[in-house]
mmCIF file of C-alpha atoms in Angstrom:
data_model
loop_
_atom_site.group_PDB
_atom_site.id
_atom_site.type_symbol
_atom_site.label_atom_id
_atom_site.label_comp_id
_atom_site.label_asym_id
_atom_site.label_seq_id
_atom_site.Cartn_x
_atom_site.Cartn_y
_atom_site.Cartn_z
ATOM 1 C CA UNK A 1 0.000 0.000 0.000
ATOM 2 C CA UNK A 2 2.646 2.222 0.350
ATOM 3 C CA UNK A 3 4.536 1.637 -2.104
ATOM 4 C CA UNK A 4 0.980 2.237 -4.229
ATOM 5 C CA UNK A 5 0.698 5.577 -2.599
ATOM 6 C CA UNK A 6 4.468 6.445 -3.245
ATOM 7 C CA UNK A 7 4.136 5.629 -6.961
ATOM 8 C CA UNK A 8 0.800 7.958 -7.020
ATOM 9 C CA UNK A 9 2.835 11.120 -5.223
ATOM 10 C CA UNK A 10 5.448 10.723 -7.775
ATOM 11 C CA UNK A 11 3.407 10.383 -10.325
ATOM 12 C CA UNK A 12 1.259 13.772 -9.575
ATOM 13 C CA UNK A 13 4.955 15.725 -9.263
ATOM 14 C CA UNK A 14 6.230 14.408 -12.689
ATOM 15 C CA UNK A 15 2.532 15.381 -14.204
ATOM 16 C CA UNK A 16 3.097 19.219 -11.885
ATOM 17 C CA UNK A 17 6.599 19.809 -13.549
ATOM 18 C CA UNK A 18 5.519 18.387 -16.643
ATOM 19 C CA UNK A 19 2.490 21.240 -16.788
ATOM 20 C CA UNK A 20 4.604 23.763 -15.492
ATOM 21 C CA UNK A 21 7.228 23.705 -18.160
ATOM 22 C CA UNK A 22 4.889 23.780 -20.658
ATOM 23 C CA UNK A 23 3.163 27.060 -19.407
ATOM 24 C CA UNK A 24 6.384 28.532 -18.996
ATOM 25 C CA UNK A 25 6.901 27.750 -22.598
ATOM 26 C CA UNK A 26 3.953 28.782 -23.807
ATOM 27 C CA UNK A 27 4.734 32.591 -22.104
ATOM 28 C CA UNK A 28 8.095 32.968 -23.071
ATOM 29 C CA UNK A 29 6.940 32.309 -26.891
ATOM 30 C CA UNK A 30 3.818 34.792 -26.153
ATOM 31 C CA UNK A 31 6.387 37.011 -24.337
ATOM 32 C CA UNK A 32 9.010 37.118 -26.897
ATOM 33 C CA UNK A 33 6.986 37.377 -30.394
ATOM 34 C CA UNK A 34 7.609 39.377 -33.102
ATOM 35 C CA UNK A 35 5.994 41.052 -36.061
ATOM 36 C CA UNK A 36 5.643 38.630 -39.021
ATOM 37 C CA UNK A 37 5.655 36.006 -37.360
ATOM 38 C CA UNK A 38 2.807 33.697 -38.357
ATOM 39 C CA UNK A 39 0.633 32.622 -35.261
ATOM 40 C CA UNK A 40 -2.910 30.108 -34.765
ATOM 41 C CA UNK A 41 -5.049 30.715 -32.028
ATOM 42 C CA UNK A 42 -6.723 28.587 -29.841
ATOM 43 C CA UNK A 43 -10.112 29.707 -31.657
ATOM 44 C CA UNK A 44 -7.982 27.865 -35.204
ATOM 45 C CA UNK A 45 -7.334 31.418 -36.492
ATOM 46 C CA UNK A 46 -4.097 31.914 -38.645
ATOM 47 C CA UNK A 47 -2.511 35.083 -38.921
ATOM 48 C CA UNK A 48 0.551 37.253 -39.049
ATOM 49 C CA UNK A 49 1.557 39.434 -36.191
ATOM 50 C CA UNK A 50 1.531 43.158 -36.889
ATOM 51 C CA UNK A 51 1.724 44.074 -33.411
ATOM 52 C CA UNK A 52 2.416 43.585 -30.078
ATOM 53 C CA UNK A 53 1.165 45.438 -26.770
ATOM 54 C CA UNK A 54 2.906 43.975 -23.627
ATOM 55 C CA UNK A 55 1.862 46.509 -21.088
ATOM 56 C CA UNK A 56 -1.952 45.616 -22.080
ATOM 57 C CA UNK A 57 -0.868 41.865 -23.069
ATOM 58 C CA UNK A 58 -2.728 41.947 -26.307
ATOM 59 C CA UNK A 59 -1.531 41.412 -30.050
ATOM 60 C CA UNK A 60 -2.972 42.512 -33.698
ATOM 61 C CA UNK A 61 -2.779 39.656 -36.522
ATOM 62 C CA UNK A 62 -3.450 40.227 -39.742
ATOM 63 C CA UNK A 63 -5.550 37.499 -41.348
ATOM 64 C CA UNK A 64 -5.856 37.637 -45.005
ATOM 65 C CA UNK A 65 -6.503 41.793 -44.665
ATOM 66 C CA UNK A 66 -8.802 41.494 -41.411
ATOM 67 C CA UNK A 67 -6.804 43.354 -38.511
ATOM 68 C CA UNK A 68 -8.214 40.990 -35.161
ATOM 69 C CA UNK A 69 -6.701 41.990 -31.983
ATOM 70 C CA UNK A 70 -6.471 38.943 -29.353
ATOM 71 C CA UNK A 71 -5.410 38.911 -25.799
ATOM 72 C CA UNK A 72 -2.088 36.788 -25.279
ATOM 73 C CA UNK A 73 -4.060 34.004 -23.815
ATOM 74 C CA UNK A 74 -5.622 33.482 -27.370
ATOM 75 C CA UNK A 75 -2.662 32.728 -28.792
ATOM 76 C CA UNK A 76 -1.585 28.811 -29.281
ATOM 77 C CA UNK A 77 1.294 28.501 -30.868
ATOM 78 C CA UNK A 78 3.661 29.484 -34.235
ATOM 79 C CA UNK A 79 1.635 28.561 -37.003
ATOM 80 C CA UNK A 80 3.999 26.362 -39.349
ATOM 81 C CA UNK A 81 2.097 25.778 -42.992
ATOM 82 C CA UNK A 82 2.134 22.084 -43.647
ATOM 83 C CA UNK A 83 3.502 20.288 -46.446
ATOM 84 C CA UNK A 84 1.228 18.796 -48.856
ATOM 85 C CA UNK A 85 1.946 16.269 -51.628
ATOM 86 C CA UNK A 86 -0.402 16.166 -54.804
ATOM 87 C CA UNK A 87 -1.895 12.648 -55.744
ATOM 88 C CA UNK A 88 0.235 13.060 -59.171
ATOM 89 C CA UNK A 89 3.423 12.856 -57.136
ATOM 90 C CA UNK A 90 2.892 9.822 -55.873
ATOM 91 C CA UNK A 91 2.046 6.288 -56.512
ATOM 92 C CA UNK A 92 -0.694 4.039 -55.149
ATOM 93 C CA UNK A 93 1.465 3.255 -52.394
ATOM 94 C CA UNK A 94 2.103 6.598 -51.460
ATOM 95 C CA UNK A 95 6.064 6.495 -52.571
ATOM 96 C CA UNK A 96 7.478 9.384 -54.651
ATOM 97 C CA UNK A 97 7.183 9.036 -58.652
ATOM 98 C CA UNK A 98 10.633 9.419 -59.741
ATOM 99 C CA UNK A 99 11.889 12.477 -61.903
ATOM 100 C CA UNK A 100 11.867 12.318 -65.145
ATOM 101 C CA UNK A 101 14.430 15.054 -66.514
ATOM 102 C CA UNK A 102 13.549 13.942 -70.112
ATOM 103 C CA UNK A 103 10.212 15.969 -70.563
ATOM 104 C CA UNK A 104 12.542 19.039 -69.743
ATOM 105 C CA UNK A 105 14.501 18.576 -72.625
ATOM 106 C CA UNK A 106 12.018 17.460 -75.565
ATOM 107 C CA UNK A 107 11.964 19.478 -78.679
ATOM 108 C CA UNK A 108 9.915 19.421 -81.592
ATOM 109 C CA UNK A 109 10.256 17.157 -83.892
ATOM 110 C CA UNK A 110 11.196 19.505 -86.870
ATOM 111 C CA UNK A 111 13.856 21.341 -84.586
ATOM 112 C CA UNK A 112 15.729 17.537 -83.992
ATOM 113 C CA UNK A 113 15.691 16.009 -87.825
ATOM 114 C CA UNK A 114 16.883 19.209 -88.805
ATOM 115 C CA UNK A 115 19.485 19.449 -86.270
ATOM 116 C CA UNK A 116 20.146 15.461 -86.408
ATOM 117 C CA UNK A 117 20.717 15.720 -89.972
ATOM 118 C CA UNK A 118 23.194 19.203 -90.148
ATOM 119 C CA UNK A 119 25.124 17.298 -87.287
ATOM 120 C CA UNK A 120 24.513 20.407 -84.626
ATOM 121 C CA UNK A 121 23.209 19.685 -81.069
ATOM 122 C CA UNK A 122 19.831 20.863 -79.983
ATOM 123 C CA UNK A 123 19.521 23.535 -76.999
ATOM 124 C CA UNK A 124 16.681 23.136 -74.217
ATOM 125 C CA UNK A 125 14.931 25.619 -75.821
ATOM 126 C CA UNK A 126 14.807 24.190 -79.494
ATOM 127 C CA UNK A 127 16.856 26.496 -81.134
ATOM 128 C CA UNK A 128 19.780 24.760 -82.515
ATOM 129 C CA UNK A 129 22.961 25.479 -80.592
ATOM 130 C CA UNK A 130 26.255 27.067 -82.710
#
């Protein structure tokens, strides 16, 4: 039983400093932001800061031309745009479709007899090279 109730205390410190750290976190990023920097608030809106007011803990986003001014308790974190992959890209399994440099470099067909049969070599742009 005491061992039980040891394990319990423990485990109510660890969660304590565990919360603690993160709220400290959380108000040294509100503390320390910047103009520009892209934010989300808890509400899900995105935004980039125009201004900060410390004394009066409140900030001004800018959010696609709407100027919304939030307290610093609104705010949730640095917004960080995420990376998206179109369905072309990919295969069925999800793997990257390799690169194929060669559509870069095609040229009409006129541009390469001609320049296959003077014996010149053919620029990217179809213009023969000289």
């Amino acid at each position: 039983m005491i061992v039980f109730l040891v394990f319990m205390i423990a485990l109510m410190w660890w969660q304590s400093k565990k919360a603690k750290k993160q709220q400290q976190e959380k108000q040294d990023f509100r503390a320390n932001l910047q103009p520009g920097t892209e934010i989300i608030t808890i509400g899900g809106v995105i935004g980039k800061v125009v201004s900060v007011d410390a004394q009066y803990e409140e900030i001004v986003i800018d959010s696609e031309g709407s100027k919304l001014r939030f307290g610093f308790n609104a705010i949730s974190r640095e917004y960080v745009r995420p990376a998206y992959v179109s369905d072309d890209e990919v295969d069925e399994n999800g793997n990257p479709l390799p690169q194929d440099d060669a559509d870069k470099a095609q040229v009409p067909v006129e541009t390469a007899v001609t320049a296959a049969a003077t014996g010149t070599a053919v620029a990217e742009t179809g213009e023969n090279a000289d």
